[in-house]
Amino acid sequence: MPHRPDSRFRTGPQVAGLYDRLAPLYDRLAAPYDWIGGRRLQRDLIDALDLRAGDTVVDLGTGSGWNLVSLARAVGPTGRVVGYDISAGMLERAHERVREEGLTNVELRRSDSREVDVPSDTAAVISAFSMEMVPDHDDVIARLVDQLRPGTRIGLVGLREPSGWPEWLIRLVTAMNAPFGVGPEYREVQPWTSIQRHLLGVDYREAMAGTVYSAIGRVPGPTTPDRP
């Protein structure tokens, strides 16, 4: 039976259109994520990918390219960073960042995260503040696991609904994220559960009273000697 998307959520083209419109203002709109500790968690997650010189790393939902500089430095000039995003407007912002920083080991590709075919030599995948917009995130993670070598790390960082908060406060925070396409229906989208379901050795963390999370694990299977 063919998959029928949940009509409560935006389709891929709708998400692309929204972020095309947001692209010129995105970095300014997203600045509060740095203030609440989201970017710190993001930096820690990049460190946890354990990247080495010459590695290929995938940035899934690269957006305006916030991760690209750190990832490019981590893999060095002999490595490769491949960033994917569904929005042409956001990719143009990422291209600008690449040019401004003089990065020569970054490739940017337009694709829906549900359709990405990652390079065969991928050593790690990161997705930051992106997977919350993918209700069928479990299919995305499962598909990545099928493509990646055992031991490959997959890490996510993003927003979550904090436990124990009063309903009025949760609704207020949800409304504050409305410009990014987040509505009440997205409260049930929990990408970290897919990391916990499909990967091994999962490290899960939260910041800012449970409003931001990171989760990283390894693709199951016997690891190669050089990637313990």
mmCIF file of C-alpha atoms in Angstrom:
data_model
loop_
_atom_site.group_PDB
_atom_site.id
_atom_site.type_symbol
_atom_site.label_atom_id
_atom_site.label_comp_id
_atom_site.label_asym_id
_atom_site.label_seq_id
_atom_site.Cartn_x
_atom_site.Cartn_y
_atom_site.Cartn_z
ATOM 1 C CA MET A 1 0.000 0.000 0.000
ATOM 2 C CA PRO A 2 1.512 3.408 -0.930
ATOM 3 C CA HIS A 3 2.465 5.777 1.874
ATOM 4 C CA ARG A 4 -0.144 8.463 2.500
ATOM 5 C CA PRO A 5 1.336 11.584 4.094
ATOM 6 C CA ASP A 6 -0.346 12.978 7.197
ATOM 7 C CA SER A 7 -2.291 16.028 6.010
ATOM 8 C CA ARG A 8 -1.569 17.842 9.281
ATOM 9 C CA PHE A 9 2.074 18.305 8.275
ATOM 10 C CA ARG A 10 3.699 20.271 5.477
ATOM 11 C CA THR A 11 4.727 18.386 2.385
ATOM 12 C CA GLY A 12 8.304 18.549 1.112
ATOM 13 C CA PRO A 13 7.491 21.240 -1.476
ATOM 14 C CA GLN A 14 5.667 23.276 1.164
ATOM 15 C CA VAL A 15 8.663 23.097 3.499
ATOM 16 C CA ALA A 16 10.952 24.107 0.624
ATOM 17 C CA GLY A 17 8.749 27.088 -0.225
ATOM 18 C CA LEU A 18 8.598 28.236 3.387
ATOM 19 C CA TYR A 19 12.365 28.148 3.815
ATOM 20 C CA ASP A 20 12.952 29.773 0.433
ATOM 21 C CA ARG A 21 11.021 32.740 1.823
ATOM 22 C CA LEU A 22 12.811 32.611 5.186
ATOM 23 C CA ALA A 23 16.310 32.294 3.731
ATOM 24 C CA PRO A 24 17.246 36.023 3.638
ATOM 25 C CA LEU A 25 16.336 36.425 7.323
ATOM 26 C CA TYR A 26 17.027 32.944 8.631
ATOM 27 C CA ASP A 27 20.292 33.563 10.497
ATOM 28 C CA ARG A 28 18.807 36.508 12.372
ATOM 29 C CA LEU A 29 15.627 34.622 13.186
ATOM 30 C CA ALA A 30 17.628 31.647 14.424
ATOM 31 C CA ALA A 31 19.930 33.696 16.677
ATOM 32 C CA PRO A 32 17.915 32.862 19.834
ATOM 33 C CA TYR A 33 18.917 29.195 19.442
ATOM 34 C CA ASP A 34 22.456 30.292 20.256
ATOM 35 C CA TRP A 35 21.264 32.186 23.302
ATOM 36 C CA ILE A 36 19.426 29.158 24.738
ATOM 37 C CA GLY A 37 22.364 26.821 24.273
ATOM 38 C CA GLY A 38 21.319 25.059 21.091
ATOM 39 C CA ARG A 39 24.450 26.021 19.188
ATOM 40 C CA ARG A 40 26.678 24.871 22.049
ATOM 41 C CA LEU A 41 25.002 21.478 21.922
ATOM 42 C CA GLN A 42 25.493 21.551 18.163
ATOM 43 C CA ARG A 43 29.222 22.222 18.530
ATOM 44 C CA ASP A 44 29.515 19.405 21.072
ATOM 45 C CA LEU A 45 27.742 17.066 18.672
ATOM 46 C CA ILE A 46 30.206 17.889 15.879
ATOM 47 C CA ASP A 47 33.047 17.017 18.253
ATOM 48 C CA ALA A 48 31.306 13.728 19.110
ATOM 49 C CA LEU A 49 31.276 12.706 15.441
ATOM 50 C CA ASP A 50 34.975 11.917 15.925
ATOM 51 C CA LEU A 51 35.857 13.158 12.441
ATOM 52 C CA ARG A 52 39.342 12.627 11.060
ATOM 53 C CA ALA A 53 41.377 14.179 8.273
ATOM 54 C CA GLY A 54 40.209 12.794 4.942
ATOM 55 C CA ASP A 55 36.739 11.776 6.132
ATOM 56 C CA THR A 56 33.523 12.412 4.229
ATOM 57 C CA VAL A 57 30.779 13.870 6.415
ATOM 58 C CA VAL A 58 27.156 14.579 5.472
ATOM 59 C CA ASP A 59 25.253 17.611 6.788
ATOM 60 C CA LEU A 60 21.593 16.690 6.306
ATOM 61 C CA GLY A 61 19.350 19.744 6.226
ATOM 62 C CA THR A 62 22.353 22.051 6.055
ATOM 63 C CA GLY A 63 20.183 25.181 5.908
ATOM 64 C CA SER A 64 22.284 28.327 5.751
ATOM 65 C CA GLY A 65 25.399 26.237 6.358
ATOM 66 C CA TRP A 66 26.066 26.927 10.038
ATOM 67 C CA ASN A 67 27.845 23.556 10.434
ATOM 68 C CA LEU A 68 29.936 23.751 7.290
ATOM 69 C CA VAL A 69 32.943 25.665 8.615
ATOM 70 C CA SER A 70 33.428 23.406 11.639
ATOM 71 C CA LEU A 71 32.904 20.248 9.592
ATOM 72 C CA ALA A 72 35.267 21.398 6.837
ATOM 73 C CA ARG A 73 37.992 22.122 9.359
ATOM 74 C CA ALA A 74 37.477 18.782 11.083
ATOM 75 C CA VAL A 75 37.974 16.714 7.909
ATOM 76 C CA GLY A 76 40.700 18.945 6.485
ATOM 77 C CA PRO A 77 41.529 19.719 2.869
ATOM 78 C CA THR A 78 41.691 16.024 1.964
ATOM 79 C CA GLY A 79 38.217 15.404 3.376
ATOM 80 C CA ARG A 80 34.801 16.259 2.036
ATOM 81 C CA VAL A 81 31.644 17.839 3.447
ATOM 82 C CA VAL A 82 28.409 17.168 1.568
ATOM 83 C CA GLY A 83 25.462 19.349 2.569
ATOM 84 C CA TYR A 84 21.897 18.568 1.538
ATOM 85 C CA ASP A 85 18.846 20.778 1.830
ATOM 86 C CA ILE A 86 15.380 20.823 0.298
ATOM 87 C CA SER A 87 15.314 24.629 -0.035
ATOM 88 C CA ALA A 88 17.090 26.333 -2.934
ATOM 89 C CA GLY A 89 16.999 29.613 -1.017
ATOM 90 C CA MET A 90 18.737 28.140 2.006
ATOM 91 C CA LEU A 91 21.324 26.481 -0.223
ATOM 92 C CA GLU A 92 22.118 29.847 -1.760
ATOM 93 C CA ARG A 93 22.794 31.201 1.736
ATOM 94 C CA ALA A 94 25.031 28.173 2.367
ATOM 95 C CA HIS A 95 26.875 28.822 -0.909
ATOM 96 C CA GLU A 96 27.504 32.397 0.244
ATOM 97 C CA ARG A 97 28.967 31.121 3.506
ATOM 98 C CA VAL A 98 31.205 28.681 1.639
ATOM 99 C CA ARG A 99 32.489 31.477 -0.611
ATOM 100 C CA GLU A 100 33.021 33.898 2.278
ATOM 101 C CA GLU A 101 34.956 31.304 4.284
ATOM 102 C CA GLY A 102 36.963 30.117 1.287
ATOM 103 C CA LEU A 103 35.972 26.489 1.822
ATOM 104 C CA THR A 104 37.199 24.242 -0.971
ATOM 105 C CA ASN A 105 36.105 20.855 0.369
ATOM 106 C CA VAL A 106 32.337 21.452 0.544
ATOM 107 C CA GLU A 107 29.664 20.241 -1.891
ATOM 108 C CA LEU A 108 26.048 21.391 -1.664
ATOM 109 C CA ARG A 109 23.174 19.424 -3.149
ATOM 110 C CA ARG A 110 19.438 20.015 -3.237
ATOM 111 C CA SER A 111 17.429 17.047 -2.000
ATOM 112 C CA ASP A 112 14.607 16.034 0.318
ATOM 113 C CA SER A 113 16.156 14.250 3.317
ATOM 114 C CA ARG A 114 13.822 11.324 2.635
ATOM 115 C CA GLU A 115 15.428 10.787 -0.771
ATOM 116 C CA VAL A 116 19.115 11.383 -0.058
ATOM 117 C CA ASP A 117 21.646 8.810 -1.228
ATOM 118 C CA VAL A 118 24.746 9.520 0.815
ATOM 119 C CA PRO A 119 28.265 8.944 -0.550
ATOM 120 C CA SER A 120 29.475 5.381 -0.059
ATOM 121 C CA ASP A 121 32.500 6.554 1.959
ATOM 122 C CA THR A 122 30.469 8.606 4.451
ATOM 123 C CA ALA A 123 32.076 8.502 7.907
ATOM 124 C CA ALA A 124 29.384 10.463 9.785
ATOM 125 C CA VAL A 125 26.037 12.214 9.343
ATOM 126 C CA ILE A 126 24.752 15.223 11.256
ATOM 127 C CA SER A 127 21.359 16.888 11.092
ATOM 128 C CA ALA A 128 20.810 20.067 13.112
ATOM 129 C CA PHE A 129 17.459 21.776 13.721
ATOM 130 C CA SER A 130 16.061 20.077 10.638
ATOM 131 C CA MET A 131 14.645 16.640 11.412
ATOM 132 C CA GLU A 132 11.783 18.125 13.457
ATOM 133 C CA MET A 133 10.211 19.126 10.133
ATOM 134 C CA VAL A 134 10.206 15.496 8.928
ATOM 135 C CA PRO A 135 7.294 13.595 10.512
ATOM 136 C CA ASP A 136 8.500 10.341 8.914
ATOM 137 C CA HIS A 137 11.960 10.771 10.439
ATOM 138 C CA ASP A 138 12.045 7.103 11.367
ATOM 139 C CA ASP A 139 12.071 6.190 7.674
ATOM 140 C CA VAL A 140 14.905 8.672 7.094
ATOM 141 C CA ILE A 141 17.075 7.200 9.856
ATOM 142 C CA ALA A 142 16.297 3.618 8.805
ATOM 143 C CA ARG A 143 17.239 4.469 5.215
ATOM 144 C CA LEU A 144 20.522 6.009 6.338
ATOM 145 C CA VAL A 145 21.316 2.906 8.387
ATOM 146 C CA ASP A 146 20.783 0.779 5.285
ATOM 147 C CA GLN A 147 23.218 2.940 3.297
ATOM 148 C CA LEU A 148 25.981 3.464 5.854
ATOM 149 C CA ARG A 149 28.808 1.229 6.985
ATOM 150 C CA PRO A 150 28.672 -0.341 10.458
ATOM 151 C CA GLY A 151 30.138 1.983 13.055
ATOM 152 C CA THR A 152 29.221 5.149 11.169
ATOM 153 C CA ARG A 153 27.956 7.827 13.538
ATOM 154 C CA ILE A 154 24.631 9.607 13.040
ATOM 155 C CA GLY A 155 23.896 12.630 15.216
ATOM 156 C CA LEU A 156 20.871 14.893 15.591
ATOM 157 C CA VAL A 157 20.345 18.129 17.469
ATOM 158 C CA GLY A 158 17.097 20.058 17.622
ATOM 159 C CA LEU A 159 14.100 21.245 19.577
ATOM 160 C CA ARG A 160 11.849 19.086 21.711
ATOM 161 C CA GLU A 161 8.792 19.518 23.882
ATOM 162 C CA PRO A 162 10.020 19.764 27.475
ATOM 163 C CA SER A 163 8.420 17.482 30.023
ATOM 164 C CA GLY A 164 6.768 18.954 33.086
ATOM 165 C CA TRP A 165 6.107 22.385 31.615
ATOM 166 C CA PRO A 166 2.620 23.901 31.947
ATOM 167 C CA GLU A 167 0.556 23.701 28.783
ATOM 168 C CA TRP A 168 0.316 27.485 28.386
ATOM 169 C CA LEU A 169 4.106 27.801 28.345
ATOM 170 C CA ILE A 170 4.525 25.007 25.807
ATOM 171 C CA ARG A 171 1.973 26.705 23.573
ATOM 172 C CA LEU A 172 3.842 29.997 23.909
ATOM 173 C CA VAL A 173 7.153 28.398 22.874
ATOM 174 C CA THR A 174 5.403 26.651 19.972
ATOM 175 C CA ALA A 175 3.991 29.983 18.822
ATOM 176 C CA MET A 176 7.467 31.541 18.987
ATOM 177 C CA ASN A 177 8.664 28.887 16.543
ATOM 178 C CA ALA A 178 5.752 29.404 14.156
ATOM 179 C CA PRO A 179 7.907 31.392 11.666
ATOM 180 C CA PHE A 180 9.902 28.183 11.091
ATOM 181 C CA GLY A 181 6.768 26.225 10.247
ATOM 182 C CA VAL A 182 6.400 24.601 13.658
ATOM 183 C CA GLY A 183 2.814 24.142 14.824
ATOM 184 C CA PRO A 184 1.148 22.181 17.646
ATOM 185 C CA GLU A 185 1.057 19.057 15.481
ATOM 186 C CA TYR A 186 4.861 18.925 15.408
ATOM 187 C CA ARG A 187 4.991 18.397 19.160
ATOM 188 C CA GLU A 188 4.628 14.665 18.499
ATOM 189 C CA VAL A 189 7.619 14.553 16.124
ATOM 190 C CA GLN A 190 10.456 13.037 18.176
ATOM 191 C CA PRO A 191 13.464 12.273 15.956
ATOM 192 C CA TRP A 192 15.712 11.202 18.839
ATOM 193 C CA THR A 193 13.523 8.139 19.342
ATOM 194 C CA SER A 194 14.610 6.933 15.902
ATOM 195 C CA ILE A 195 18.263 7.290 16.892
ATOM 196 C CA GLN A 196 17.522 5.218 19.988
ATOM 197 C CA ARG A 197 15.624 2.628 17.961
ATOM 198 C CA HIS A 198 18.053 2.068 15.103
ATOM 199 C CA LEU A 199 21.534 2.815 16.480
ATOM 200 C CA LEU A 200 23.901 1.472 19.106
ATOM 201 C CA GLY A 201 25.745 3.226 21.939
ATOM 202 C CA VAL A 202 23.374 6.179 21.894
ATOM 203 C CA ASP A 203 24.368 9.303 23.825
ATOM 204 C CA TYR A 204 21.311 11.496 24.488
ATOM 205 C CA ARG A 205 21.526 14.934 26.099
ATOM 206 C CA GLU A 206 19.251 17.893 26.790
ATOM 207 C CA ALA A 207 19.851 21.589 27.372
ATOM 208 C CA MET A 208 17.839 24.591 28.482
ATOM 209 C CA ALA A 209 15.320 22.780 30.664
ATOM 210 C CA GLY A 210 14.707 20.109 28.060
ATOM 211 C CA THR A 211 13.852 22.388 25.131
ATOM 212 C CA VAL A 212 16.903 21.339 23.071
ATOM 213 C CA TYR A 213 18.312 17.828 22.631
ATOM 214 C CA SER A 214 21.185 16.013 20.986
ATOM 215 C CA ALA A 215 21.375 12.313 20.202
ATOM 216 C CA ILE A 216 24.190 10.366 18.571
ATOM 217 C CA GLY A 217 24.771 6.676 17.955
ATOM 218 C CA ARG A 218 26.538 4.179 15.705
ATOM 219 C CA VAL A 219 25.178 2.092 12.830
ATOM 220 C CA PRO A 220 24.906 -1.544 14.014
ATOM 221 C CA GLY A 221 27.206 -4.255 12.737
ATOM 222 C CA PRO A 222 30.852 -5.259 13.054
ATOM 223 C CA THR A 223 33.122 -2.247 12.814
ATOM 224 C CA THR A 224 36.251 -2.058 10.734
ATOM 225 C CA PRO A 225 39.602 -1.946 12.585
ATOM 226 C CA ASP A 226 40.279 1.695 11.711
ATOM 227 C CA ARG A 227 36.840 2.918 12.900
ATOM 228 C CA PRO A 228 36.383 1.317 16.357
#
